PDB file of C-alpha atoms in Angstrom:
ATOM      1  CA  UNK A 979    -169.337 -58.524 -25.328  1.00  0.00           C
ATOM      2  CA  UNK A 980    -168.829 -62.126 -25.652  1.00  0.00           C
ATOM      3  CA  UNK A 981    -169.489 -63.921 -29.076  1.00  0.00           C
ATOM      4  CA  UNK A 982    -169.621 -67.412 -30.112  1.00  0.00           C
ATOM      5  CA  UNK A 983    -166.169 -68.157 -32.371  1.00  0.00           C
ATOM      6  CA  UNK A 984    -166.798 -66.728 -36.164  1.00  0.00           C
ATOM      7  CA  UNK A 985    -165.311 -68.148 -39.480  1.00  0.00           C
ATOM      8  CA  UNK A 986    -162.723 -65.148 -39.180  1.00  0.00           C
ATOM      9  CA  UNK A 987    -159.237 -67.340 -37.087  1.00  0.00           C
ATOM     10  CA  UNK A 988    -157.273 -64.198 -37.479  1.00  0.00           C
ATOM     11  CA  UNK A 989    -157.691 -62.003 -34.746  1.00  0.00           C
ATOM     12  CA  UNK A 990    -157.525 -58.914 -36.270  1.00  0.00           C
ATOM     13  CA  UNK A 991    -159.342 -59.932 -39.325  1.00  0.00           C
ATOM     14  CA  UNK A 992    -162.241 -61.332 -36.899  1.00  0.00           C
ATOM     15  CA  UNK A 993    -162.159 -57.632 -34.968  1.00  0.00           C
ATOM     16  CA  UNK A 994    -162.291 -55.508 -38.665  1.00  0.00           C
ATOM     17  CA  UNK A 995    -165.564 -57.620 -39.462  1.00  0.00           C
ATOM     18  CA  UNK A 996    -167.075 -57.648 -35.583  1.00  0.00           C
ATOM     19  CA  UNK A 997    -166.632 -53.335 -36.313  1.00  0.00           C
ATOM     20  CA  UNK A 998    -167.975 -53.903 -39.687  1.00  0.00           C
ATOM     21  CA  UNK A 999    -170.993 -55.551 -38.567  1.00  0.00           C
ATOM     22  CA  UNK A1000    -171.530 -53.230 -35.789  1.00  0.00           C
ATOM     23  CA  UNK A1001    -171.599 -49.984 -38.088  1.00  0.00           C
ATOM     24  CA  UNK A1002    -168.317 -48.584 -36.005  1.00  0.00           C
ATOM     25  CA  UNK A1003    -166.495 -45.788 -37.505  1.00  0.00           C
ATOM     26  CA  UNK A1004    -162.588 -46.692 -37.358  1.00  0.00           C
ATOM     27  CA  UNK A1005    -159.003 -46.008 -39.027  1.00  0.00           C
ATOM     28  CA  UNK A1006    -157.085 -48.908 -39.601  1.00  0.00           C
ATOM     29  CA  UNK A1007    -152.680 -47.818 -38.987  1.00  0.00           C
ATOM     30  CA  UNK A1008    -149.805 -49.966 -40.600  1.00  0.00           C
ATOM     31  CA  UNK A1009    -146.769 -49.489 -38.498  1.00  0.00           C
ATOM     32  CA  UNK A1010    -143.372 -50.938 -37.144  1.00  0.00           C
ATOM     33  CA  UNK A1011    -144.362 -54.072 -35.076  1.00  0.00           C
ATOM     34  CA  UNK A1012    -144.820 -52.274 -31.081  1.00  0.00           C
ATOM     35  CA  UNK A1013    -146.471 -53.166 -28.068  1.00  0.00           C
ATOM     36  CA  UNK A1014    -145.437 -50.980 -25.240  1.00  0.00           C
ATOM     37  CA  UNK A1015    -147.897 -48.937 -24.954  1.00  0.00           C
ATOM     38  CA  UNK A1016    -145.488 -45.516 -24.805  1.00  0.00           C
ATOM     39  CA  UNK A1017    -143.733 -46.076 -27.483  1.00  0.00           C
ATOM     40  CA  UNK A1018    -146.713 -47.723 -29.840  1.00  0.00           C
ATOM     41  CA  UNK A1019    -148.764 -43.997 -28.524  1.00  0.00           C
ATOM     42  CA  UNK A1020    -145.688 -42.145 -30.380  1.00  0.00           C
ATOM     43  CA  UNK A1021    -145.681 -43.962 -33.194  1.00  0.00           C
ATOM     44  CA  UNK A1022    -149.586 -43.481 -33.819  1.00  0.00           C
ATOM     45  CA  UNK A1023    -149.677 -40.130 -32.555  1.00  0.00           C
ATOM     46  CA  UNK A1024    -152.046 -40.792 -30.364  1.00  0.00           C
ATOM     47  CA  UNK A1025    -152.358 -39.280 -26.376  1.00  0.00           C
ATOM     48  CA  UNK A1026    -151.290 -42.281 -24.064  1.00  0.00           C
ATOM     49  CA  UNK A1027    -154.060 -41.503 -22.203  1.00  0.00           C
ATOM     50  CA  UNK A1028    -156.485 -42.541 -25.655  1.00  0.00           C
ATOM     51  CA  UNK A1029    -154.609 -45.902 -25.955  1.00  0.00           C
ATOM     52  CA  UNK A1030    -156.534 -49.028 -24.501  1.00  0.00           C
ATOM     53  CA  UNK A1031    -153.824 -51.514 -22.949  1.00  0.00           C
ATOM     54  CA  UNK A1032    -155.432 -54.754 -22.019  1.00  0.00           C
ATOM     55  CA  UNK A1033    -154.493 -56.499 -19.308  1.00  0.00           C
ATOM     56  CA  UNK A1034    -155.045 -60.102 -18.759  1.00  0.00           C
ATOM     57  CA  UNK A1035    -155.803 -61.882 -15.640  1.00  0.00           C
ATOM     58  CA  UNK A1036    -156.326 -64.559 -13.335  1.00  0.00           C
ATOM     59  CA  UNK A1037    -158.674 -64.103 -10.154  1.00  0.00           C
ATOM     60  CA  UNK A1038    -160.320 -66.171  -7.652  1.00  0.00           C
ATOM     61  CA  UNK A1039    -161.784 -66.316  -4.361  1.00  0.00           C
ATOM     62  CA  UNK A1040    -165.556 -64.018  -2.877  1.00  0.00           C
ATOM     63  CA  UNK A1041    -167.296 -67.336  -3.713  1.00  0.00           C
ATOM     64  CA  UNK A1042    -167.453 -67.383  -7.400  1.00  0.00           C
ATOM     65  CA  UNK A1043    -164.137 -69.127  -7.787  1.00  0.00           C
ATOM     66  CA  UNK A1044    -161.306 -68.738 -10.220  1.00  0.00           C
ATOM     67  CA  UNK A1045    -162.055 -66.537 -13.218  1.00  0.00           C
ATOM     68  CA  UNK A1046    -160.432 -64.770 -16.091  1.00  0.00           C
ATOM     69  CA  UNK A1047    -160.340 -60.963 -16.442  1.00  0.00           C
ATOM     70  CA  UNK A1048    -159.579 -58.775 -19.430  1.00  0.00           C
ATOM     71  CA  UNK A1049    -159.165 -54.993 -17.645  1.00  0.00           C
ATOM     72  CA  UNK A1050    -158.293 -52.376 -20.033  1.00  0.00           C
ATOM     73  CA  UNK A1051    -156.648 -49.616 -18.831  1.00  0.00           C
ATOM     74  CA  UNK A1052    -155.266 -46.347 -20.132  1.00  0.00           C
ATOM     75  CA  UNK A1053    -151.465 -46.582 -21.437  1.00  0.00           C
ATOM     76  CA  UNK A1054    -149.783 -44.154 -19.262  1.00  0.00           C
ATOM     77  CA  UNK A1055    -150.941 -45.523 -16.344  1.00  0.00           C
ATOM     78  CA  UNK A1056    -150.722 -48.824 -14.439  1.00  0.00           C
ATOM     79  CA  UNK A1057    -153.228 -51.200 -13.146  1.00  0.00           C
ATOM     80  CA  UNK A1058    -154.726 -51.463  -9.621  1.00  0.00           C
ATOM     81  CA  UNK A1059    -155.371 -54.099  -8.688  1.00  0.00           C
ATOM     82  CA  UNK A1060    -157.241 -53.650  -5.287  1.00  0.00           C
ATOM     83  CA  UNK A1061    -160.147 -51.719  -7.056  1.00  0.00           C
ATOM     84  CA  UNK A1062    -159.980 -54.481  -9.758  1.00  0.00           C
ATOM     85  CA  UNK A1063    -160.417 -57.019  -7.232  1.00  0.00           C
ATOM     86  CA  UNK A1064    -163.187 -55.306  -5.351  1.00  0.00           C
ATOM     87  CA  UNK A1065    -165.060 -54.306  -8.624  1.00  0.00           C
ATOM     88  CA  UNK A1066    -164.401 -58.134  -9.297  1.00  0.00           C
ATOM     89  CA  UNK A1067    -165.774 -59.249  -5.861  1.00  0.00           C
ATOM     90  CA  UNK A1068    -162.525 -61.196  -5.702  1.00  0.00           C
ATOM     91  CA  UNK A1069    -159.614 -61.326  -2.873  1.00  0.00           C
ATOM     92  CA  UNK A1070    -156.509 -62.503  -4.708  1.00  0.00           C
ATOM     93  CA  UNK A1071    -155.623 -62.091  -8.604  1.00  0.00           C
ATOM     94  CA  UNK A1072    -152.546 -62.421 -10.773  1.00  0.00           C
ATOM     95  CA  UNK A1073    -151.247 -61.581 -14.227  1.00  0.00           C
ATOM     96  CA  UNK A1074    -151.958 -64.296 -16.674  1.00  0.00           C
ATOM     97  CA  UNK A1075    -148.866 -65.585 -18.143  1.00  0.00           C
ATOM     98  CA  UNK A1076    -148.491 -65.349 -21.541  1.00  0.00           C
ATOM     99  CA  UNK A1077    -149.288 -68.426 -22.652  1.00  0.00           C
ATOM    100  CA  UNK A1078    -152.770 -68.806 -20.958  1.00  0.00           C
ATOM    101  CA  UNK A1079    -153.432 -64.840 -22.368  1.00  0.00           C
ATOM    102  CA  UNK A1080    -152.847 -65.785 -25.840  1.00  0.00           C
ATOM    103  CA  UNK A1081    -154.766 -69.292 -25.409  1.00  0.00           C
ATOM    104  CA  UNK A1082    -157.709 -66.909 -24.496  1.00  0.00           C
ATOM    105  CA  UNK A1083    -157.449 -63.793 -26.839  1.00  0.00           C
ATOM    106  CA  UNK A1084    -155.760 -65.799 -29.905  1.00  0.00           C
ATOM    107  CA  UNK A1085    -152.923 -62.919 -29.754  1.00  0.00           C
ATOM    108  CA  UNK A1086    -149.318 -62.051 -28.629  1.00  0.00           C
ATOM    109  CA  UNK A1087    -149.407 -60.166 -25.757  1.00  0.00           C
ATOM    110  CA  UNK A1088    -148.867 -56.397 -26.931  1.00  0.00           C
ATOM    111  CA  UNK A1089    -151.286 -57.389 -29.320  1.00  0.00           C
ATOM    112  CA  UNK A1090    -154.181 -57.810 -27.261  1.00  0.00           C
ATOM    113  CA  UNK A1091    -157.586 -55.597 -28.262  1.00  0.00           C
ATOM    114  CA  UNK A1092    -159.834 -54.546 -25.745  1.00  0.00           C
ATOM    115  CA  UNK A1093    -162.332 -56.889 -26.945  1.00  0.00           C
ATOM    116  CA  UNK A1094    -163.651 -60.055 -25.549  1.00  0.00           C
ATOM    117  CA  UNK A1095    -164.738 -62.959 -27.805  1.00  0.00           C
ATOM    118  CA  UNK A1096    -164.809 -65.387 -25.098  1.00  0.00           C
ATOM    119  CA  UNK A1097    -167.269 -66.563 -22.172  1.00  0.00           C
ATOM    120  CA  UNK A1098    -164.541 -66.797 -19.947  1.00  0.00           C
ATOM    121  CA  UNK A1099    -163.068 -63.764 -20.126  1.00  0.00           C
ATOM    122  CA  UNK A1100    -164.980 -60.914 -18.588  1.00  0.00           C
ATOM    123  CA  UNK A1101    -164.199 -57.450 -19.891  1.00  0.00           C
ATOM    124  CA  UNK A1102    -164.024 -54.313 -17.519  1.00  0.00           C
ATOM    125  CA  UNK A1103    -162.772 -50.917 -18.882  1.00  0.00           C
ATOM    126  CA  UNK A1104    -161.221 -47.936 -17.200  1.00  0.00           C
ATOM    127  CA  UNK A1105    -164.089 -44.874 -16.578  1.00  0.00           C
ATOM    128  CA  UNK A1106    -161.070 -42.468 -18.025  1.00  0.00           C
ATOM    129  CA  UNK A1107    -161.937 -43.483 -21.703  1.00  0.00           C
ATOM    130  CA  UNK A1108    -165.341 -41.745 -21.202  1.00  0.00           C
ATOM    131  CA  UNK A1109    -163.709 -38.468 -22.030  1.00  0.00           C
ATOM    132  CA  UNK A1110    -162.164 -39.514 -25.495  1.00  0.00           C
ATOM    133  CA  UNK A1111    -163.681 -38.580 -28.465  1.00  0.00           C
ATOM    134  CA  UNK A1112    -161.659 -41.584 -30.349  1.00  0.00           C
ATOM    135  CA  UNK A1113    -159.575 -44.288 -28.594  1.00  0.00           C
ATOM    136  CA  UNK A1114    -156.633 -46.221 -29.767  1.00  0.00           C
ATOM    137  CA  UNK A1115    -155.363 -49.842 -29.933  1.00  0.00           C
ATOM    138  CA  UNK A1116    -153.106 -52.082 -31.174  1.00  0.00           C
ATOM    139  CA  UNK A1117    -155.769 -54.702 -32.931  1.00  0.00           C
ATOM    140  CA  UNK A1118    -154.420 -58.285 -32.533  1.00  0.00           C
ATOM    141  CA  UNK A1119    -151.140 -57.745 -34.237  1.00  0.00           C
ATOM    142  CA  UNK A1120    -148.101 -56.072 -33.278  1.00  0.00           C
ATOM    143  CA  UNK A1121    -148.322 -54.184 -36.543  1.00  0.00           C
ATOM    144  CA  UNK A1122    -151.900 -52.640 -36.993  1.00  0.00           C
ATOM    145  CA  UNK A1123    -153.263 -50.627 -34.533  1.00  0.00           C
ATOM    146  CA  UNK A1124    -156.845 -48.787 -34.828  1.00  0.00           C
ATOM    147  CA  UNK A1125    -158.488 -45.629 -34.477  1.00  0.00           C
ATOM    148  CA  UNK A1126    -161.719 -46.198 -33.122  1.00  0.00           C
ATOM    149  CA  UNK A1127    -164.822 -43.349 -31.934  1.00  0.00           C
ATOM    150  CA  UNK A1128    -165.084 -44.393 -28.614  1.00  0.00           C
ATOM    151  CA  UNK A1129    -169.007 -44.403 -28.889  1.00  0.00           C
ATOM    152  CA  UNK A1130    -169.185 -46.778 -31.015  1.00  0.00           C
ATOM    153  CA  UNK A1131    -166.868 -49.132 -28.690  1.00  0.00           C
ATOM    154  CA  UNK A1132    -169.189 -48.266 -26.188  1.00  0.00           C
ATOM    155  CA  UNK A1133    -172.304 -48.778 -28.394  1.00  0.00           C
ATOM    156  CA  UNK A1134    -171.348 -52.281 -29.767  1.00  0.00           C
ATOM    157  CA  UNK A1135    -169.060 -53.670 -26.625  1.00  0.00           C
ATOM    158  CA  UNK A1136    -171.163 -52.531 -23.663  1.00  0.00           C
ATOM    159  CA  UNK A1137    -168.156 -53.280 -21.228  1.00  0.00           C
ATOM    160  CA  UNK A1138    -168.548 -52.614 -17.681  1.00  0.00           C
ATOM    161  CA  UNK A1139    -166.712 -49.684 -16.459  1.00  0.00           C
ATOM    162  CA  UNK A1140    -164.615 -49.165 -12.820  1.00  0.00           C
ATOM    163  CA  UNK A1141    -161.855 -47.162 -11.828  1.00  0.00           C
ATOM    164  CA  UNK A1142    -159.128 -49.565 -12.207  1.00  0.00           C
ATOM    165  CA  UNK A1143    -155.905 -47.394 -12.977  1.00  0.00           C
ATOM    166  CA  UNK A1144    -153.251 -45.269 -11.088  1.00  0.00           C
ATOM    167  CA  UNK A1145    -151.208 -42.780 -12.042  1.00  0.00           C
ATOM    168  CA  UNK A1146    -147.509 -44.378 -13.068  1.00  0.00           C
TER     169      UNK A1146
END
């Protein structure tokens, strides 16, 4: 899901109205401002499995050059990145720093929804969200997080899926 910049600056004003327009069903959920994902998953009440961490990255190299990555991964678990980089065709990648992930997702990083609005930022999701009814996110601020069906992420992102987690 990539989309051309909207009249919507805020991020999670601009992800309310991308739902909105997409007919997704979703909860919005005030709360204290969190972004670890353990302690944001007790505060919604959510299973850390549900909640959608995203990741972003830098990778390069298997001829396509450098490129950004957003990988979302389950909260309780931690990224690999071997099967990111094969499911990337790349050979070396790195955490962006947090400057160059808020240049590309307009938010603090904690803050980050799994959703691309860039070109330059592929998207890849964990397969272990395919067994949630309803996922969960903080959505571009520290303080609102969502309740989302996980069909209708499915429905209106159409991410590509790998296995990109491990077991903390």
């Amino acid at each position: 899901m990539n989309t051309a910049p909207d009249q919507h600056p805020d991020p999670h004003q601009r992800l309310l109205a991308f739902l909105d327009a997409g007919g997704a069903s979703y909860r919005v959920i005030e709360h204290e401002a969190e972004g670890r994902s353990e302690e944001i998953s007790r505060i919604r009440g959510n299973d850390p499995g549900q909640a959608m961490k995203a990741i972003v990255l830098s990778v390069k190299g298997g001829g396509a050059g450098k490129r950004n990555i957003m990988a979302v991964i389950p909260g309780n678990r931690r990224l690999d990145m071997k099967a990111l980089l094969a499911h990337a065709g790349a050979q070396k990648g790195r955490f962006a720093p947090a400057e160059d992930a808020t240049e590309l997702t307009g938010c603090v990083m904690g803050a980050i929804p799994p959703f691309s609005f860039r070109g330059d930022l592929a998207l890849v999701v964990d397969r272990r969200f395919q067994v949630w009814d309803e996922v969960a996110f903080n959505a571009g601020r520290l303080d609102r997080s969502l309740i989302l069906k996980f069909e209708d992420y499915r429905r209106i992102v159409a991410p590509a899926f790998a296995d990109l987690s491990q077991a903390d």
